[in-house]
PDB file of C-alpha atoms in Angstrom:
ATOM      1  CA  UNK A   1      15.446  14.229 -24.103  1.00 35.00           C
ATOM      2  CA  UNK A   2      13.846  10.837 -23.842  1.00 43.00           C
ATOM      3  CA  UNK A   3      14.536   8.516 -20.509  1.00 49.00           C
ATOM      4  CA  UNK A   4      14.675   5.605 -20.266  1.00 57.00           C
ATOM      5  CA  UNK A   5      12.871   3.710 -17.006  1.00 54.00           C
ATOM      6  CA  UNK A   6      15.979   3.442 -14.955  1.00 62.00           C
ATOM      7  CA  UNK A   7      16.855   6.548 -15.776  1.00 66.00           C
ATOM      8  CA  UNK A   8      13.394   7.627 -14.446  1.00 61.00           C
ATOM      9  CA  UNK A   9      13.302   5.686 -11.303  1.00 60.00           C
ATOM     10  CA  UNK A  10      16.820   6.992 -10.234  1.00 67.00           C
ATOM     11  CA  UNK A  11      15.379  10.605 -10.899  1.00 65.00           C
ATOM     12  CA  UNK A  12      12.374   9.510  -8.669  1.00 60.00           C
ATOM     13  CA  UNK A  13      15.038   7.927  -6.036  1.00 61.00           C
ATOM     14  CA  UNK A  14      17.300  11.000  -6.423  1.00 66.00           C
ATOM     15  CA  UNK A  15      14.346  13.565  -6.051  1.00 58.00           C
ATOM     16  CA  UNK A  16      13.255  11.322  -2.905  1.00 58.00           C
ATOM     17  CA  UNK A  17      16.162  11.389  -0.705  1.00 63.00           C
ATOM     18  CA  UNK A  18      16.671  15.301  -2.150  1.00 65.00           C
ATOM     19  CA  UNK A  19      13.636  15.966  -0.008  1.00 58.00           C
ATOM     20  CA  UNK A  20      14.656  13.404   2.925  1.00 57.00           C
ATOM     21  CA  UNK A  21      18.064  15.321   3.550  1.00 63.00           C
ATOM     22  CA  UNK A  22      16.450  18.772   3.097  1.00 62.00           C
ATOM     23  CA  UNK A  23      12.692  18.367   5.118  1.00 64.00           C
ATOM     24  CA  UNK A  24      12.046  15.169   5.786  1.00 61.00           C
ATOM     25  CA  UNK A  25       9.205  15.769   8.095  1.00 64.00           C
ATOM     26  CA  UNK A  26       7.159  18.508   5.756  1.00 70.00           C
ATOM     27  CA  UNK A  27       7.513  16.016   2.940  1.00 73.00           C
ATOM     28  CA  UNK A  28       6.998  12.577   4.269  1.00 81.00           C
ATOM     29  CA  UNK A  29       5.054  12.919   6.894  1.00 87.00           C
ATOM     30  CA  UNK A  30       2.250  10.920   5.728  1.00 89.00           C
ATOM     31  CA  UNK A  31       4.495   7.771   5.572  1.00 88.00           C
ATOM     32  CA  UNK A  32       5.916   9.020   8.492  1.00 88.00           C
ATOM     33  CA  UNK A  33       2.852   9.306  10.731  1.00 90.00           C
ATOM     34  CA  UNK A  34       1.667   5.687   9.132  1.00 90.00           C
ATOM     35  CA  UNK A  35       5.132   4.225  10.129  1.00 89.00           C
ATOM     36  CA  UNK A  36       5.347   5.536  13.823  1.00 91.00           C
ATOM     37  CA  UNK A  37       1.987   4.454  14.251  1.00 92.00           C
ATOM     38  CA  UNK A  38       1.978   0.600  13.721  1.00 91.00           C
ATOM     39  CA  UNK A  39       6.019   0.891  15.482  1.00 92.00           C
ATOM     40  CA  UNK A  40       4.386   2.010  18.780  1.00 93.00           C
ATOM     41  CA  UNK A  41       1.220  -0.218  18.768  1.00 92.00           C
ATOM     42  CA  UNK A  42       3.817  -2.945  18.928  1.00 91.00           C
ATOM     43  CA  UNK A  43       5.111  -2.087  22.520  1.00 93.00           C
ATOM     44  CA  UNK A  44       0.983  -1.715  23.827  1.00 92.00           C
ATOM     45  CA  UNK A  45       0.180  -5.051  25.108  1.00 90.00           C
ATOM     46  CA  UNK A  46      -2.402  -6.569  23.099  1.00 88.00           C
ATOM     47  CA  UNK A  47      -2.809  -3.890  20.439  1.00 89.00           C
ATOM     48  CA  UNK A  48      -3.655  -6.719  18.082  1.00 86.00           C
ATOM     49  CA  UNK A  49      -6.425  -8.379  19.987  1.00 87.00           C
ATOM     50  CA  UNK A  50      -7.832  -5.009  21.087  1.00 89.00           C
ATOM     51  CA  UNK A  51      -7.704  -3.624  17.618  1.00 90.00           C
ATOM     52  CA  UNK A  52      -7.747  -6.696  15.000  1.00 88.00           C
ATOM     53  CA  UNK A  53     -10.782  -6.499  12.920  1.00 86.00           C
ATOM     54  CA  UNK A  54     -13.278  -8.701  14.458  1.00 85.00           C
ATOM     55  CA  UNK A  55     -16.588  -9.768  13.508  1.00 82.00           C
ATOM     56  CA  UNK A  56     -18.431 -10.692  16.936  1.00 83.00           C
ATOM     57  CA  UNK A  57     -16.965  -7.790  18.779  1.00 85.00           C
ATOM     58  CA  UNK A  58     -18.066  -5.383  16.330  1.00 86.00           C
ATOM     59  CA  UNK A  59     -21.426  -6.486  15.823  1.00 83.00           C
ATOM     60  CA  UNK A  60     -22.083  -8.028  18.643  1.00 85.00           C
ATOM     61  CA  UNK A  61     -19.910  -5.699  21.311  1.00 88.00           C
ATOM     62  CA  UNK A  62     -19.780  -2.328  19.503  1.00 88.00           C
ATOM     63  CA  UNK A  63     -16.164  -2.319  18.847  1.00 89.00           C
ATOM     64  CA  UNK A  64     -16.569  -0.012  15.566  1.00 88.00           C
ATOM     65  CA  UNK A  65     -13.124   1.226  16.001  1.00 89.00           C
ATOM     66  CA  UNK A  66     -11.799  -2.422  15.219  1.00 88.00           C
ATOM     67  CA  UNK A  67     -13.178  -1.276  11.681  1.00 85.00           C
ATOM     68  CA  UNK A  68     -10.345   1.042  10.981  1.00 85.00           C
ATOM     69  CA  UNK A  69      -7.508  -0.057  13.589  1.00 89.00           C
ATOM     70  CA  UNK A  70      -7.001  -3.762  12.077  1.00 87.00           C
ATOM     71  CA  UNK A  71      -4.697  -2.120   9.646  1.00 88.00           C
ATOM     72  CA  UNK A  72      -2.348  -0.556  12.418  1.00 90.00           C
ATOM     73  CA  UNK A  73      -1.727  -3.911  14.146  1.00 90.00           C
ATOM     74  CA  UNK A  74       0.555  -6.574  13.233  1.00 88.00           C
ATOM     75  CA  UNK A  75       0.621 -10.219  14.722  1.00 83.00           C
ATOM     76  CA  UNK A  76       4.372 -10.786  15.284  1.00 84.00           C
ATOM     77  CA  UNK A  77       7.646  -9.280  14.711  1.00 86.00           C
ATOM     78  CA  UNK A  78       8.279 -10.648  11.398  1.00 84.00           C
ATOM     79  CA  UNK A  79       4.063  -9.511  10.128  1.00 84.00           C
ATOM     80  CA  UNK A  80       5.700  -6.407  11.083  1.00 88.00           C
ATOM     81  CA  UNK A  81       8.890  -5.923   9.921  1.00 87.00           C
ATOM     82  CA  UNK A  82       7.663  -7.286   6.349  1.00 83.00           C
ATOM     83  CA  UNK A  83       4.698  -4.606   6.431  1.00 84.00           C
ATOM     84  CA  UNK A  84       7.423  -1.788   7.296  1.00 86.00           C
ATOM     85  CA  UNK A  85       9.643  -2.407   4.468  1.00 84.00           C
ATOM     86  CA  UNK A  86       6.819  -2.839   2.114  1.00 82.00           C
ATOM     87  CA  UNK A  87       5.135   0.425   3.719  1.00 80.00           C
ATOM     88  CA  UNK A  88       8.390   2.830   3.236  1.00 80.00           C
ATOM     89  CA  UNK A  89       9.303   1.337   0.113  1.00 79.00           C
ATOM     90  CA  UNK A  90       6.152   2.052  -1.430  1.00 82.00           C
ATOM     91  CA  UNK A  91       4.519   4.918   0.595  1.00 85.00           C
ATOM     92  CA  UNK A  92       7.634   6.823   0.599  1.00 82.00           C
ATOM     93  CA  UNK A  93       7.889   7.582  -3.090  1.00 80.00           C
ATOM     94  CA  UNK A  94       4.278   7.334  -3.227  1.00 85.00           C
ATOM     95  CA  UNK A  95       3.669  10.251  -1.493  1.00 85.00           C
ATOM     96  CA  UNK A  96       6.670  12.176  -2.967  1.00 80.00           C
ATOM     97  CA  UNK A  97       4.973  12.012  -6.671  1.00 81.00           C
ATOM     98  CA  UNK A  98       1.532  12.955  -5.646  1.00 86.00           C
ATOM     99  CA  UNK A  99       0.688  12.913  -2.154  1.00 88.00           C
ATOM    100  CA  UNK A 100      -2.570  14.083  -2.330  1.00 91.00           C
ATOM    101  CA  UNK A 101      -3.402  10.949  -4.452  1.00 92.00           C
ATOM    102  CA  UNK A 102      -1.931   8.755  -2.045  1.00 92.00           C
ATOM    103  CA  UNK A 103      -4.056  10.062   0.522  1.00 93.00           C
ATOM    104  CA  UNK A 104      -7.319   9.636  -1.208  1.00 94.00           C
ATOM    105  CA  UNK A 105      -5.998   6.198  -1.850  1.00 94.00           C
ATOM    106  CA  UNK A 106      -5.141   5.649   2.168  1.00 92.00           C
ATOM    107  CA  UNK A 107      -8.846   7.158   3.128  1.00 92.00           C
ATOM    108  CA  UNK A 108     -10.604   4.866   0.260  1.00 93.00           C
ATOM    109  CA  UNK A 109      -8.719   1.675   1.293  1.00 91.00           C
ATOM    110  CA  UNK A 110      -9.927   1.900   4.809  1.00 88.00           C
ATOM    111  CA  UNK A 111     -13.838   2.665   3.484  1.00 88.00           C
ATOM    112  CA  UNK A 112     -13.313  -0.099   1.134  1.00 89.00           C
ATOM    113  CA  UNK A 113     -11.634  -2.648   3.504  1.00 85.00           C
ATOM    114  CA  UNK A 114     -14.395  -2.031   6.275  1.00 82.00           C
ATOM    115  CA  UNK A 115     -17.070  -2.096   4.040  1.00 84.00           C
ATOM    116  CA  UNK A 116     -15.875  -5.512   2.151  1.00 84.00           C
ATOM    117  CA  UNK A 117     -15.224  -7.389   5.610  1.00 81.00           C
ATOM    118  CA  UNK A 118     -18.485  -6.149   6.833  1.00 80.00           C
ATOM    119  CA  UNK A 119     -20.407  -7.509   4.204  1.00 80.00           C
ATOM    120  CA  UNK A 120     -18.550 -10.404   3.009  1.00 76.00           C
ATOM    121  CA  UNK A 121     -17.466 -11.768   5.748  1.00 69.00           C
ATOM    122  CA  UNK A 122     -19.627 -13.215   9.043  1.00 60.00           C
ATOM    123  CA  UNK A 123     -18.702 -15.617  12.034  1.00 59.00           C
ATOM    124  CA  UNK A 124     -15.687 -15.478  13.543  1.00 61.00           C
ATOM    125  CA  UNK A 125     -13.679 -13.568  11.169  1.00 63.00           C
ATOM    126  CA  UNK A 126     -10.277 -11.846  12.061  1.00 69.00           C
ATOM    127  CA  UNK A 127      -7.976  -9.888  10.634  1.00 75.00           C
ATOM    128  CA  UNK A 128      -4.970  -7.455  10.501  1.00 75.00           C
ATOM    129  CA  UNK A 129      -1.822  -5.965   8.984  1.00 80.00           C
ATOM    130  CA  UNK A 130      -0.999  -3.296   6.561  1.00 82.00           C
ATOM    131  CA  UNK A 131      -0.105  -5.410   3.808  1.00 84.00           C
ATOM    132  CA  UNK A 132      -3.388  -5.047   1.908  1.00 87.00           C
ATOM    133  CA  UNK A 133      -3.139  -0.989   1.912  1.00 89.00           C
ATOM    134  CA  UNK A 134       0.643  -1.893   0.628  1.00 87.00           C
ATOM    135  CA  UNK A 135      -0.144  -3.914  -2.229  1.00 89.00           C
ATOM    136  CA  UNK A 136      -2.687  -1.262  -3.696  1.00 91.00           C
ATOM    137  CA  UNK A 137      -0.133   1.342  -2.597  1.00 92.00           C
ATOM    138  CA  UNK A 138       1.952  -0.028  -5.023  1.00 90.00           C
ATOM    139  CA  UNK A 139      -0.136  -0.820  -7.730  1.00 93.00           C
ATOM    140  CA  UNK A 140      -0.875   3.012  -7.446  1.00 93.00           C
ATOM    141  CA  UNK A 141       2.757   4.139  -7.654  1.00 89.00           C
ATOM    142  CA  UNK A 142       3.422   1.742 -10.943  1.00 90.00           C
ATOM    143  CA  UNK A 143       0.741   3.601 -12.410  1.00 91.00           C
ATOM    144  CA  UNK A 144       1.817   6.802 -11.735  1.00 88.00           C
ATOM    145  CA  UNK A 145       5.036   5.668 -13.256  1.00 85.00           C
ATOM    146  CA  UNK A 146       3.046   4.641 -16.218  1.00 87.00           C
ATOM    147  CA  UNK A 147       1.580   7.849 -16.730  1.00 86.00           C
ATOM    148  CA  UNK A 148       4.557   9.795 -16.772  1.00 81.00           C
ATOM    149  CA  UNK A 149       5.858   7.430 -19.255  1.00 81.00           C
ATOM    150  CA  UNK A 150       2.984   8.093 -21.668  1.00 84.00           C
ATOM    151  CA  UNK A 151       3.185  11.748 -20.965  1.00 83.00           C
ATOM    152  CA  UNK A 152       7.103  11.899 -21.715  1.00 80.00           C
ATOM    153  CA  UNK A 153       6.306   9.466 -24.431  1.00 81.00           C
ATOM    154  CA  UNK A 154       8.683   7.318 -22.888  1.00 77.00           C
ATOM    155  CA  UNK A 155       8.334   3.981 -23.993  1.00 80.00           C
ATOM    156  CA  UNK A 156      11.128   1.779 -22.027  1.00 79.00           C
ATOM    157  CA  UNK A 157       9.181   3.543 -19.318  1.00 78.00           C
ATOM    158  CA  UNK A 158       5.809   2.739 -19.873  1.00 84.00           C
ATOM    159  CA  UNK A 159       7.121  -1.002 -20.716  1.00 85.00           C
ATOM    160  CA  UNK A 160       8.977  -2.160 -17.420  1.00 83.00           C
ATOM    161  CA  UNK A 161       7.014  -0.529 -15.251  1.00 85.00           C
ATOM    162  CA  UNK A 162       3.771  -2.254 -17.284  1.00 89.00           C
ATOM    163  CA  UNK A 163       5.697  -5.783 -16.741  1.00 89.00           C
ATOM    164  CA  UNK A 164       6.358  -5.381 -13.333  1.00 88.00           C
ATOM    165  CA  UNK A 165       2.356  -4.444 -12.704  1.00 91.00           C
ATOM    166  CA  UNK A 166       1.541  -7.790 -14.452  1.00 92.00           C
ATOM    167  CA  UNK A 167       4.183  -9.643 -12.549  1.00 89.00           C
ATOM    168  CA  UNK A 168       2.878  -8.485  -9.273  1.00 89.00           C
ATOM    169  CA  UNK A 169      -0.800  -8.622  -9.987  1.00 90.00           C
ATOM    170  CA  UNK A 170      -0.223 -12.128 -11.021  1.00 89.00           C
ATOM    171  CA  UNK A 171       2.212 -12.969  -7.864  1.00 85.00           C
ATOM    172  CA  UNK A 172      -1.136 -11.777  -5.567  1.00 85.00           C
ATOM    173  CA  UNK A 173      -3.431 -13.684  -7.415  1.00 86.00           C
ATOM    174  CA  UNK A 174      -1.867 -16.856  -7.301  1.00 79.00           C
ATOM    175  CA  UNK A 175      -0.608 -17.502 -10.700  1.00 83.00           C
ATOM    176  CA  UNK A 176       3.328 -16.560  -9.926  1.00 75.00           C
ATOM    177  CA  UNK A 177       5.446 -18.138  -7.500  1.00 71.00           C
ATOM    178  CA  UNK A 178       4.641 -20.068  -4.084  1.00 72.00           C
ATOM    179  CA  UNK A 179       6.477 -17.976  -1.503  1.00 73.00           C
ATOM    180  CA  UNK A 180       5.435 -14.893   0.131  1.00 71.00           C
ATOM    181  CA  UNK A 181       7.987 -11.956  -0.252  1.00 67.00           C
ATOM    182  CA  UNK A 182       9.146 -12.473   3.446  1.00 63.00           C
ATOM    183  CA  UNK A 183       9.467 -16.033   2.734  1.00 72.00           C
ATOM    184  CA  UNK A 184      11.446 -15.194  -0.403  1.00 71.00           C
ATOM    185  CA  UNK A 185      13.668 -12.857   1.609  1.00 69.00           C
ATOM    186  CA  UNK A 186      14.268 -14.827   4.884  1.00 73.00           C
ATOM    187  CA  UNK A 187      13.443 -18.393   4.047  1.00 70.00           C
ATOM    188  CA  UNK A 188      11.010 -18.811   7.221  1.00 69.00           C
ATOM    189  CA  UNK A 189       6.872 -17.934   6.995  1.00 71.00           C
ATOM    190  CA  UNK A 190       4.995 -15.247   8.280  1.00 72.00           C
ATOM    191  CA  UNK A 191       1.866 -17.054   8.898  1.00 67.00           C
ATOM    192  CA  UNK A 192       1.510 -20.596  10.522  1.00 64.00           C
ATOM    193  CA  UNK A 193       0.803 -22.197   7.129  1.00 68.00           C
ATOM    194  CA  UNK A 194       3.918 -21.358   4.563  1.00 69.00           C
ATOM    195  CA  UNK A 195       3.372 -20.466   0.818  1.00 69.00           C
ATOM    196  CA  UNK A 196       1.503 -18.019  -1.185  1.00 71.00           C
ATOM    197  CA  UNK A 197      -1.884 -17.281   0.001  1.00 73.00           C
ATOM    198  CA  UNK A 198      -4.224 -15.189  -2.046  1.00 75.00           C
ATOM    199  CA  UNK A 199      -5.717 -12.858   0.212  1.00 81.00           C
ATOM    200  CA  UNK A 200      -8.877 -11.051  -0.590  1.00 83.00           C
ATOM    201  CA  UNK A 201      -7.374  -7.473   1.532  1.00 84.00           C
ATOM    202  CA  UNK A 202      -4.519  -7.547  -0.668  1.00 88.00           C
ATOM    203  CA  UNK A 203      -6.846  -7.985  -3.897  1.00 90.00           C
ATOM    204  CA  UNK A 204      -9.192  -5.480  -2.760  1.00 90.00           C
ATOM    205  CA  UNK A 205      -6.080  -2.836  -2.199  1.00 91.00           C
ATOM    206  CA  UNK A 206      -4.642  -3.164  -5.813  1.00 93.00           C
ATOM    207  CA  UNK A 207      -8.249  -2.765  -6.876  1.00 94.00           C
ATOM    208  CA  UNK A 208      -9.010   0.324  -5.042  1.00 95.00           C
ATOM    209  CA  UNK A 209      -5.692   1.711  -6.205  1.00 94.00           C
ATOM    210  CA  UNK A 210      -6.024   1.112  -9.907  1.00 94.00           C
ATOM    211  CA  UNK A 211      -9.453   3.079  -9.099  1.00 94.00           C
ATOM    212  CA  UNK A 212      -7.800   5.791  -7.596  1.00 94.00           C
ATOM    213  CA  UNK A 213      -5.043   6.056  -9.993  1.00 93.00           C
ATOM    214  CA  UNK A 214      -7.533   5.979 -12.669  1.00 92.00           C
ATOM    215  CA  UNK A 215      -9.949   8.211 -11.305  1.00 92.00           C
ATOM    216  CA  UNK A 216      -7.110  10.766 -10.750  1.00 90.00           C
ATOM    217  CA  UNK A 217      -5.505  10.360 -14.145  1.00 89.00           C
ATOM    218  CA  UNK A 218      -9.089  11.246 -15.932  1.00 90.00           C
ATOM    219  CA  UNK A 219      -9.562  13.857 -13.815  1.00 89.00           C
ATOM    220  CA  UNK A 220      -6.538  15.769 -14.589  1.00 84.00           C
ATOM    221  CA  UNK A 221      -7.209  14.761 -18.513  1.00 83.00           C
ATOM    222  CA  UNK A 222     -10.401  16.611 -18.610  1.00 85.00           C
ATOM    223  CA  UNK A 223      -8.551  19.684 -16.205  1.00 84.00           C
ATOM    224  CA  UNK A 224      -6.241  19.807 -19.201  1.00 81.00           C
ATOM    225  CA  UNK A 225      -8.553  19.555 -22.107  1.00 82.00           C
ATOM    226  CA  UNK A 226     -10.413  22.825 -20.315  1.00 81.00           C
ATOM    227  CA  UNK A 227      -7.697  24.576 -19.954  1.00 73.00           C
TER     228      UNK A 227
END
């Protein structure tokens, strides 16, 4: 029997909050780990300027850690709260379809985002926030979706969850909309400067999930073709 994509995606839901009610911990506790993580750097004074990505006092000070901690660390209570809702809304189901993707995905982000500011970037630069990780965290779970679509051969499937890819690709890159999600759902800015900003984090995470999603899907197409 054929579904159709909301069909699908209250299956998904369903099968979610199944495994919240019966384990959460042994079946979310990536997300989990991730969520407690950046909640309790918010109560250590100055998390974010001890662990913000920054260029001087890693090459000049040593601070490598700064590398992989920037993510953890939000500037203010709203950079947070956005970040959470983003993180569990994504990350959640994320992990419940294939969390061994999603972790491969978590572990290349970080390479990718350290390497990128490293290289890229010079001066005075600083950074933070989860939001990049969340944007290729969902451009990872719309693929998945995708996937399961074509492998169900269900096309309603396959469709919406395509649209919504474009949508949101085009919403980070600038060509869709002039308010930021947060700005969208509370009317006030995150950052000093309102509107939609393309960030090159956020870019850089959709990127390296389409690669991992892509990379995964292959690899499980030749898996089958052996077998």
């Amino acid at each position: 029997m054929q579904l159709n994509f909301f069909r699908a995606l209250a299956n998904v839901l369903g099968l979610t909050w199944a495994r919240v009610r019966s384990d959460f911990l042994s079946h979310s506790w990536v997300t989990i780990t991730l969520g407690i993580t950046v909640t309790a750097l918010m109560f250590v004074p100055d998390a974010d300027n001890y662990l913000r990505f920054d260029s001087v006092a890693i090459l000049e000070n040593g601070e490598w850690w700064r590398i992989f901690t920037a993510v953890f660390v939000h500037s203010s209570w709203d950079h947070y709260t956005w970040n959470v809702i983003v993180l569990v809304a994504s990350s959640l189901v994320c992990e419940q379809i294939n969390r061994r993707v999603f972790v491969i995905y978590l572990f290349a982000m970080l390479v990718a985002n350290a390497t990128f500011k490293l290289l890229i970037y010079g001066g005075e630069h600083s950074s933070l926030g989860f939001s990049g990780v969340a944007s290729g965290t969902f451009v990872l779970l719309l693929i998945l979706i995708i996937a399961e679509g074509m492998t169900t051969r269900d096309f309603w499937m396959v469709v919406v969850s395509a649209a919504i890819l474009v949508v949101f690709s085009a919403h980070e890159l600038g060509f869709l909309g002039s308010q930021t999600g947060w700005e969208m759902l509370t009317g006030h800015s995150i950052d000093s400067t309102p509107g939609k900003k393309t960030k090159p984090a956020h870019v850089l995470g959709m990127f390296t999930g389409f690669v991992v999603a892509s990379g995964y899907l292959f690899t499980a197409a030749v898996i089958r073709k052996r077998q």
